Coordinates of C-alpha atoms and ligand atoms in Angstrom, one line a residue:
V14 CA 9.2 -3.4 -21.9
Q15 CA 10.7 0.3 -21.2
S16 CA 8.2 3.5 -20.5
V17 CA 8.7 5.4 -24.1
R18 CA 8.0 9.0 -22.3
P19 CA 11.7 9.9 -21.6
W20 CA 10.8 11.5 -18.1
F21 CA 9.3 8.1 -16.7
A22 CA 12.7 6.2 -18.4
L23 CA 14.4 4.4 -15.5
P24 CA 17.7 4.4 -14.6
E25 CA 20.3 1.6 -15.5
S26 CA 20.1 -1.0 -12.0
K27 CA 23.7 -1.6 -10.4
P28 CA 24.3 -4.3 -9.0
L29 CA 23.0 -4.6 -4.9
E30 CA 25.9 -4.3 -2.8
S31 CA 24.1 -2.9 0.8
V32 CA 20.6 -1.6 1.5
V33 CA 18.7 -0.3 3.7
V34 CA 15.0 0.0 4.3
I35 CA 13.4 2.8 6.4
G36 CA 10.3 1.9 7.8
A37 CA 8.8 -1.7 9.0
G38 CA 5.2 -1.4 8.1
L39 CA 3.8 -3.8 5.2
A40 CA 5.9 -2.0 2.2
G41 CA 9.1 -2.3 4.2
C42 CA 8.8 -5.5 5.3
H43 CA 7.7 -6.9 2.2
L44 CA 10.5 -5.1 0.3
A45 CA 13.0 -6.6 2.9
Y46 CA 11.5 -10.0 2.5
E47 CA 11.9 -9.7 -1.9
L48 CA 15.6 -9.0 -1.5
A49 CA 16.4 -11.4 1.1
E50 CA 14.8 -13.7 -1.0
R51 CA 17.1 -12.8 -3.9
G52 CA 19.9 -13.1 -1.6
H53 CA 20.4 -9.9 -0.5
H54 CA 21.4 -8.9 3.1
V55 CA 19.0 -5.9 4.4
K56 CA 18.8 -3.7 7.2
L57 CA 15.3 -2.8 8.1
L58 CA 15.2 0.3 10.3
D59 CA 12.2 1.7 12.4
A60 CA 11.4 4.7 14.5
G61 CA 8.8 2.5 16.4
P62 CA 9.4 0.2 18.9
E63 CA 8.3 -2.7 17.2
I64 CA 7.5 -4.0 13.9
A65 CA 4.0 -2.5 12.4
S66 CA 3.8 0.5 14.6
G67 CA 1.9 2.3 11.7
A68 CA -0.7 1.5 9.5
S69 CA 0.4 -2.0 9.3
G70 CA 0.0 -2.4 12.9
N71 CA -4.1 -3.3 12.1
Q72 CA -5.8 -6.5 13.2
A73 CA -7.5 -7.5 9.9
G74 CA -7.5 -6.3 6.7
I75 CA -9.2 -7.0 3.4
I76 CA -7.5 -8.2 0.8
K77 CA -9.4 -8.3 -2.7
P78 CA -8.7 -6.7 -6.2
F79 CA -9.7 -3.0 -6.8
V80 CA -12.3 -3.0 -9.3
T81 CA -14.1 -0.5 -11.7
R82 CA -16.9 -0.7 -13.8
E83 CA -14.9 -0.3 -16.9
P84 CA -11.9 -2.2 -16.2
N85 CA -8.5 -0.3 -17.0
L86 CA -4.6 -0.5 -16.6
V87 CA -5.4 0.5 -12.8
D88 CA -7.7 -2.6 -12.7
E89 CA -4.9 -4.9 -13.9
Y90 CA -2.7 -3.3 -11.8
Y91 CA -4.5 -4.3 -8.5
A92 CA -5.5 -7.7 -10.1
A93 CA -1.7 -8.2 -10.4
A94 CA -1.3 -7.2 -7.2
F95 CA -3.9 -9.3 -5.8
D96 CA -2.8 -12.6 -7.6
Y97 CA 0.6 -11.7 -6.9
L98 CA -0.1 -12.2 -3.0
L99 CA -2.1 -15.3 -3.2
R100 CA 0.6 -17.2 -4.8
L101 CA 2.8 -15.6 -2.0
L102 CA 0.3 -16.6 0.5
F103 CA 0.2 -20.0 -0.5
A104 CA 3.6 -20.9 -1.6
N105 CA 4.5 -19.9 2.1
P106 CA 2.3 -21.3 4.9
S107 CA 4.6 -19.8 7.3
L108 CA 3.1 -16.6 6.4
S109 CA -0.1 -17.0 5.0
D110 CA -0.6 -19.1 8.7
A111 CA 1.2 -16.4 10.6
A112 CA -1.4 -14.0 8.9
S113 CA -4.1 -16.0 9.8
F114 CA -5.2 -15.7 6.0
N115 CA -8.7 -16.7 5.7
Q116 CA -10.1 -16.9 2.3
C117 CA -13.7 -16.6 3.1
G118 CA -14.6 -14.5 0.2
V119 CA -15.5 -10.9 -0.3
L120 CA -19.1 -9.6 -1.0
Q121 CA -19.4 -5.8 -2.4
L122 CA -22.3 -4.1 -2.7
L123 CA -23.2 -2.2 -4.9
N124 CA -25.5 0.8 -6.3
K125 CA -25.8 0.1 -9.7
A126 CA -24.5 -3.5 -11.5
Y127 CA -21.1 -4.0 -12.8
P128 CA -20.6 -6.2 -16.0
N129 CA -18.8 -9.9 -15.1
N130 CA -15.4 -10.0 -14.7
N131 CA -13.5 -13.1 -14.1
H132 CA -12.3 -11.7 -10.6
Y133 CA -15.6 -11.6 -9.0
T134 CA -19.6 -12.8 -9.9
A135 CA -22.0 -10.5 -10.2
C136 CA -25.1 -11.4 -7.6
S137 CA -28.6 -10.4 -7.1
Q138 CA -29.7 -9.6 -3.3
Q139 CA -31.0 -12.8 -2.7
E140 CA -27.7 -14.5 -4.4
A141 CA -25.6 -12.2 -2.1
S142 CA -27.8 -12.8 1.2
S143 CA -27.4 -16.4 0.6
I144 CA -23.7 -16.5 -0.2
A145 CA -23.2 -14.0 3.1
G146 CA -25.5 -16.0 5.3
V147 CA -27.3 -13.0 6.4
N148 CA -29.5 -10.6 4.8
I149 CA -27.6 -8.1 2.4
Q150 CA -29.3 -4.9 1.7
S151 CA -28.2 -4.6 -1.9
E152 CA -26.9 -6.8 -5.5
A153 CA -23.2 -7.8 -5.3
I154 CA -20.4 -8.5 -6.7
F155 CA -18.4 -11.6 -5.4
F156 CA -14.9 -12.3 -5.2
A157 CA -14.7 -15.8 -4.1
K158 CA -10.8 -16.1 -3.8
A159 CA -10.3 -13.0 -1.9
G160 CA -10.6 -12.4 2.0
W161 CA -8.8 -10.8 4.8
L162 CA -5.8 -11.5 6.6
K163 CA -3.8 -10.4 9.8
P164 CA -1.2 -7.6 8.5
A165 CA 0.6 -7.0 11.6
N166 CA 1.2 -10.8 11.8
L167 CA 2.2 -10.7 8.4
C168 CA 5.0 -8.6 8.7
R169 CA 6.4 -9.9 11.6
A170 CA 6.5 -13.2 9.9
L171 CA 8.3 -11.9 6.7
V172 CA 11.3 -10.4 8.4
K173 CA 11.9 -13.5 10.1
H174 CA 14.8 -14.0 7.8
P175 CA 18.1 -14.9 8.2
R176 CA 19.5 -12.0 5.9
I177 CA 17.2 -9.1 7.2
Q178 CA 18.8 -7.3 10.1
I179 CA 16.0 -5.4 12.1
Q180 CA 16.7 -2.0 14.0
L181 CA 14.0 -0.7 16.1
N182 CA 13.8 2.6 18.0
C183 CA 15.4 4.1 14.7
N184 CA 14.0 7.1 14.1
V185 CA 15.8 8.6 10.4
K186 CA 15.7 12.3 10.4
R187 CA 17.9 13.2 7.5
L188 CA 19.9 11.6 4.5
E189 CA 23.1 12.5 3.2
Q190 CA 24.6 11.9 -0.2
R191 CA 27.9 10.4 0.1
I192 CA 30.4 9.2 -2.8
A193 CA 29.9 5.7 -1.8
G194 CA 25.8 5.9 -1.2
W195 CA 23.9 7.3 1.6
A196 CA 24.5 8.7 5.3
I197 CA 21.5 7.8 7.2
H198 CA 21.3 9.7 10.4
C199 CA 19.0 8.0 13.1
A200 CA 17.8 9.6 16.4
G201 CA 17.3 6.8 18.6
L202 CA 18.4 5.8 22.5
T203 CA 21.8 6.6 20.7
D204 CA 21.9 8.9 17.3
E205 CA 24.0 7.1 15.1
V206 CA 24.7 7.1 11.5
I207 CA 24.4 4.2 9.0
Q208 CA 26.3 3.8 6.0
S209 CA 24.5 1.8 3.1
Q210 CA 25.1 1.7 -1.0
K211 CA 21.2 1.7 -1.2
V212 CA 18.7 3.5 0.8
V213 CA 14.8 2.6 0.2
I214 CA 12.2 4.9 2.0
T215 CA 9.0 3.5 3.0
N216 CA 7.7 5.0 5.8
G217 CA 4.3 5.3 5.4
H218 CA 3.0 8.8 5.5
H219 CA 6.2 10.5 6.4
I220 CA 7.9 9.6 3.0
S221 CA 7.6 12.7 1.9
R222 CA 9.6 14.4 5.1
F223 CA 13.4 13.9 3.7
A224 CA 14.8 16.8 1.8
Q225 CA 15.5 14.4 -1.5
T226 CA 11.5 13.5 -1.3
T227 CA 9.3 16.5 0.0
F228 CA 8.0 17.2 -3.9
L229 CA 5.9 14.1 -3.2
P230 CA 2.2 14.8 -2.9
I231 CA 1.3 12.9 0.4
V232 CA -2.0 13.8 2.1
S233 CA -2.5 12.0 5.4
A234 CA -5.6 9.9 6.0
R235 CA -6.6 8.9 9.6
G236 CA -8.7 5.9 9.5
Q237 CA -10.2 3.6 12.7
T238 CA -11.5 0.3 12.8
S239 CA -13.9 -0.7 15.9
H240 CA -14.3 -4.3 17.5
F241 CA -17.9 -5.4 18.3
K242 CA -18.9 -8.5 20.2
F243 CA -21.5 -10.7 18.9
K244 CA -24.9 -10.8 20.9
K245 CA -25.5 -14.6 19.7
Q246 CA -23.8 -17.1 17.5
Q247 CA -22.9 -15.3 14.5
A248 CA -24.2 -16.1 10.6
L249 CA -21.8 -14.2 8.6
K250 CA -19.7 -16.3 6.4
T251 CA -18.0 -13.8 4.0
V252 CA -16.1 -9.9 4.6
V253 CA -18.8 -7.4 3.3
T254 CA -17.4 -4.0 2.0
G255 CA -19.7 -1.0 0.7
S256 CA -19.3 2.2 2.2
R257 CA -17.8 0.3 4.9
Y258 CA -16.6 -3.0 5.6
L259 CA -17.5 -5.8 8.1
I260 CA -14.8 -8.6 8.9
P261 CA -15.7 -11.3 10.9
T262 CA -13.5 -13.1 13.2
T263 CA -14.6 -15.8 15.7
E264 CA -15.3 -13.3 18.6
E265 CA -15.6 -10.6 17.0
L266 CA -17.2 -8.0 14.2
I267 CA -14.6 -5.4 13.0
V268 CA -16.2 -2.6 11.3
G269 CA -14.2 -0.3 9.5
A270 CA -12.7 2.1 8.2
S271 CA -13.2 5.8 9.2
F272 CA -11.4 8.3 6.5
D273 CA -10.4 11.7 7.6
R274 CA -7.6 13.7 5.3
D275 CA -5.4 15.9 7.1
N276 CA -5.6 14.4 10.5
E277 CA -3.2 12.6 12.4
N278 CA -4.4 12.0 15.8
R279 CA -4.2 8.2 16.8
K280 CA -6.4 8.0 19.8
L281 CA -9.6 6.2 19.2
S282 CA -12.2 8.3 18.6
P283 CA -15.4 7.4 20.3
T284 CA -17.7 9.3 17.3
D285 CA -15.7 7.4 14.8
H286 CA -16.7 4.1 16.9
K287 CA -20.5 5.0 16.7
E288 CA -19.9 5.6 12.8
N289 CA -18.6 2.5 12.5
F290 CA -21.7 0.7 14.7
L291 CA -24.2 3.0 12.7
S292 CA -22.7 1.7 9.0
I293 CA -23.8 -2.0 9.5
E294 CA -26.9 -1.8 9.2
K295 CA -26.8 0.0 5.7
L296 CA -24.4 -3.4 4.8
T297 CA -26.8 -5.5 6.1
D298 CA -29.7 -5.0 8.7
S299 CA -29.1 -9.0 10.2
I300 CA -26.2 -9.2 12.7
N301 CA -26.6 -8.4 16.2
V302 CA -23.7 -7.0 18.1
F303 CA -23.3 -4.9 21.8
E304 CA -23.2 -1.4 20.8
D305 CA -20.1 -0.6 22.7
A306 CA -16.9 -1.3 20.8
V307 CA -14.8 -3.4 22.7
N308 CA -11.6 -2.8 20.9
G309 CA -10.2 -0.8 17.6
F310 CA -7.3 0.4 15.7
C311 CA -6.4 3.9 14.5
A312 CA -3.6 4.9 12.0
I313 CA -2.5 7.5 9.3
R314 CA -2.9 6.5 5.9
A315 CA -0.5 7.7 3.1
T316 CA -2.6 9.0 0.2
T317 CA -1.9 10.3 -3.1
P318 CA -3.8 12.5 -5.4
D319 CA -4.8 9.4 -7.6
R320 CA -4.8 6.7 -5.0
L321 CA -1.8 4.9 -6.5
P322 CA 1.4 4.1 -5.2
L323 CA 4.8 5.3 -5.5
I324 CA 7.1 2.6 -6.8
G325 CA 11.1 3.2 -8.0
P326 CA 13.9 5.7 -8.1
V327 CA 13.7 9.1 -6.1
P328 CA 13.6 11.7 -9.4
N329 CA 16.0 14.5 -9.5
A330 CA 13.3 16.9 -8.6
P331 CA 15.1 20.2 -9.8
A332 CA 16.4 18.5 -12.5
Y333 CA 12.9 17.3 -13.7
A334 CA 11.7 21.3 -13.3
N335 CA 14.6 22.2 -15.4
D336 CA 14.3 19.5 -18.4
Y337 CA 10.6 19.5 -18.7
A338 CA 9.8 23.3 -17.7
N339 CA 8.4 23.2 -21.8
L340 CA 6.2 20.2 -21.2
K341 CA 3.0 22.8 -21.4
Q342 CA 4.0 23.5 -25.0
G343 CA 3.3 20.0 -26.2
L344 CA 6.5 19.3 -28.2
P345 CA 7.0 15.8 -29.1
D346 CA 8.3 13.2 -25.9
S347 CA 11.5 12.7 -28.4
R348 CA 12.9 16.5 -27.7
F349 CA 13.3 15.9 -24.0
P350 CA 16.4 14.0 -22.3
T351 CA 15.4 11.2 -20.2
A352 CA 15.0 11.2 -16.3
S353 CA 17.2 12.3 -14.4
Y354 CA 17.5 10.3 -10.4
L355 CA 19.4 11.0 -7.1
Q356 CA 21.6 7.6 -7.2
N357 CA 20.9 4.5 -5.2
L358 CA 17.3 6.1 -3.5
F359 CA 14.2 4.7 -4.1
V360 CA 10.6 4.9 -2.6
L361 CA 8.1 2.4 -2.1
G362 CA 4.8 3.9 -0.4
G363 CA 1.6 6.0 -1.0
F364 CA -0.4 2.8 -0.5
G365 CA -3.7 4.5 0.7
S366 CA -6.5 2.2 1.7
R367 CA -5.1 -0.3 -0.2
G368 CA -1.6 -1.4 1.2
I369 CA -2.8 -5.0 2.6
V370 CA -3.6 -6.3 -1.0
S371 CA -1.1 -3.9 -3.0
A372 CA 2.2 -3.7 -1.0
A373 CA 3.6 -7.4 -1.7
F374 CA 3.3 -7.1 -5.5
S375 CA 4.5 -3.2 -5.5
A376 CA 7.8 -4.6 -3.3
Q377 CA 8.7 -7.2 -5.2
L378 CA 8.6 -5.2 -8.7
L379 CA 10.9 -2.6 -6.7
A380 CA 12.9 -5.4 -5.2
E381 CA 13.8 -6.6 -8.7
F382 CA 14.8 -3.6 -10.4
I383 CA 17.2 -2.7 -7.4
S384 CA 18.8 -6.2 -7.9
G385 CA 19.0 -5.6 -11.8
E386 CA 17.0 -8.5 -12.7
I387 CA 15.2 -8.1 -15.7
G388 CA 11.2 -9.0 -14.5
T389 CA 8.7 -10.7 -16.8
E390 CA 6.5 -8.4 -18.9
Q391 CA 3.9 -7.8 -16.3
Q392 CA 6.2 -8.0 -13.7
A393 CA 8.6 -5.6 -14.7
L394 CA 8.9 -2.1 -13.1
S395 CA 8.9 -0.4 -16.4
Q396 CA 5.6 -2.2 -17.1
W397 CA 3.7 0.3 -14.0
M398 CA 5.5 3.2 -14.3
D399 CA 2.5 5.1 -16.0
L400 CA 0.7 4.9 -13.0
C401 CA 3.1 4.3 -10.3
H402 CA 6.2 6.3 -10.9
P403 CA 7.1 8.7 -8.1
G404 CA 7.9 11.4 -10.4
R405 CA 4.5 11.8 -12.1
F406 CA 2.9 14.4 -9.9
L407 CA 5.9 16.4 -11.2
I408 CA 5.4 16.0 -14.7
R409 CA 1.6 16.3 -14.0
D410 CA 1.9 20.0 -12.8
L411 CA 4.3 20.6 -15.6
K412 CA 2.2 19.9 -18.0
R413 CA -0.3 21.9 -16.6
G414 CA 2.3 25.1 -16.3
I415 CA 2.8 25.0 -12.9
P416 CA 6.2 25.5 -11.6
V417 CA 7.0 22.5 -9.5
T418 CA 8.9 23.4 -6.1
A419 CA 11.9 20.9 -5.8
Ligands
FAD514 C1 -7.6 1.6 9.7 C2 -7.3 1.1 8.6 C3 -7.9 0.4 7.5 C4 -7.1 -0.4 6.6 N1 -7.7 -1.5 5.8 C5 -7.3 -1.8 4.7 C6 -7.9 -3.0 4.2 O1 -8.5 -3.5 4.5 N2 -7.3 -3.1 3.3 C7 -6.0 -3.1 2.4 O2 -5.6 -2.9 1.4 N3 -5.9 -2.3 3.2 C8 -6.1 -0.9 4.3 N4 -5.5 -0.4 4.8 C9 -4.0 0.4 4.0 C10 -3.1 -0.2 4.6 O3 -3.0 -0.8 6.1 C11 -2.2 0.5 4.3 O4 -1.8 1.3 3.1 C12 -0.3 0.0 4.8 O5 -0.4 -0.4 6.0 C13 0.7 0.7 4.5 O6 2.0 0.4 4.5 P1 3.4 1.5 4.4 O7 4.0 0.2 5.4 O8 3.3 1.8 3.6 O9 3.1 2.1 5.8 P2 2.9 2.0 7.8 O10 2.6 0.7 7.9 O11 2.3 3.2 7.9 O12 4.6 1.7 7.7 C14 5.8 2.8 7.8 C15 6.6 2.4 9.2 O13 7.3 3.5 9.0 C16 8.0 3.8 10.4 N5 8.7 5.4 10.0 C17 7.9 6.0 10.2 N6 9.0 7.5 10.1 C18 9.9 6.9 10.5 C19 11.4 7.3 9.8 N7 11.3 8.6 9.9 N8 12.5 6.7 10.2 C20 12.2 5.2 10.8 N9 11.0 4.7 10.4 C21 9.8 5.5 10.5 C22 6.5 3.7 11.2 O14 7.0 3.7 12.4 C23 6.0 2.7 10.4 O15 6.3 1.3 11.0 C24 -5.9 0.2 6.0 C25 -5.2 1.5 6.8 C26 -6.2 1.6 7.6 C27 -5.4 2.9 8.8

């Protein structure tokens, strides 16, 4: 079902000849996998010396649907994303084994009760404590099918595919539109220009750093996890989330994650370790770990103003500024032309704190669209454009009468 709004109408998708994906985090690796599984040859570029050099290099992350007290389309998107990721993992033991997927369940602690929902069970403080195996401080909702996995290992497993070619140490500096597609200017061990019919930008918090994407309102947010050694045999059976989260592995308790906007420093911070340590007792008072973190992970998230990702073709921002300049006047939609895009250029990113659970589904939607396949109703990209269209912030500003700089 095509979105009825002209500014979110998708362009016609042409058959795929060659595709380059820029950025080998979860977004790029899931997308490369989805395209390769559809029979396409993919070149995956990354500036780093290895796969998952950015936020996806995390050693453990939670997968659970995001829910609100009053379910809406955003909840539906995350429910679809969670279900898709579970199906992918269960259908491919090589992926779930590599990612050490642990479906131990996730308890989300609440200050105010949530109505029941088929993704979770509401439980009292006593029930939550019994499920967790430790004393839990408040009532909770329990996601029995949720759990945690190792994102970096999942990335590496996804790209072990005969149709995916990986090029590391390749820092894409500039994209240039040519008649037959795109010239991708890379700085690396040697400077190089790679040609491709289609290009997908999946480079995390750098997605708005190309001349074609500067209008994407990405804000960097630093996050740090801390790993603590248990003092004695640990009893925690599930993941626990609240203001922070606890992931029990066999040897360590992983506590995360700090959230610090406009900070791109990737050095581990002792202050964040301390805050992570102090957050444990707000979730449970019956876990004993040594106070000094033995390890940790720090990286930069790419956040958007509405916390939803950017999935789809890259809008032609100057054309949007011109075509939709009168949106604030409240004219009927039919008075506006359909959207203009930069041909054969796509973006997948802005996953913020939820990329581990949502990148697979989002990549699948985009792969299907790029390949020119017609998805089922829920799985078609057009179904989610009100939430995830890359031009939605341009439209929001134009509706408010804020001139857009493109
Ligand atoms: C501490 C922390 C904890 C988190 N916990 C969770 C969680 O529990 N559950 C959850 O769902 N999500 C979680 N997240 C969020 C999740 O990790 C991210 O949303 C996800 O990893 C984003 O993936 P990505 O591929 O978009 O970006 P990234 O993983 O950052 O990948 C971007 C890649 O692009 C490359 N790159 C950048 N610029 C260029 C360039 N110019 N040329 C070539 N390559 C380039 C980088 O080297 C990098 O490899 C957490 C994030 C952090 C930081």
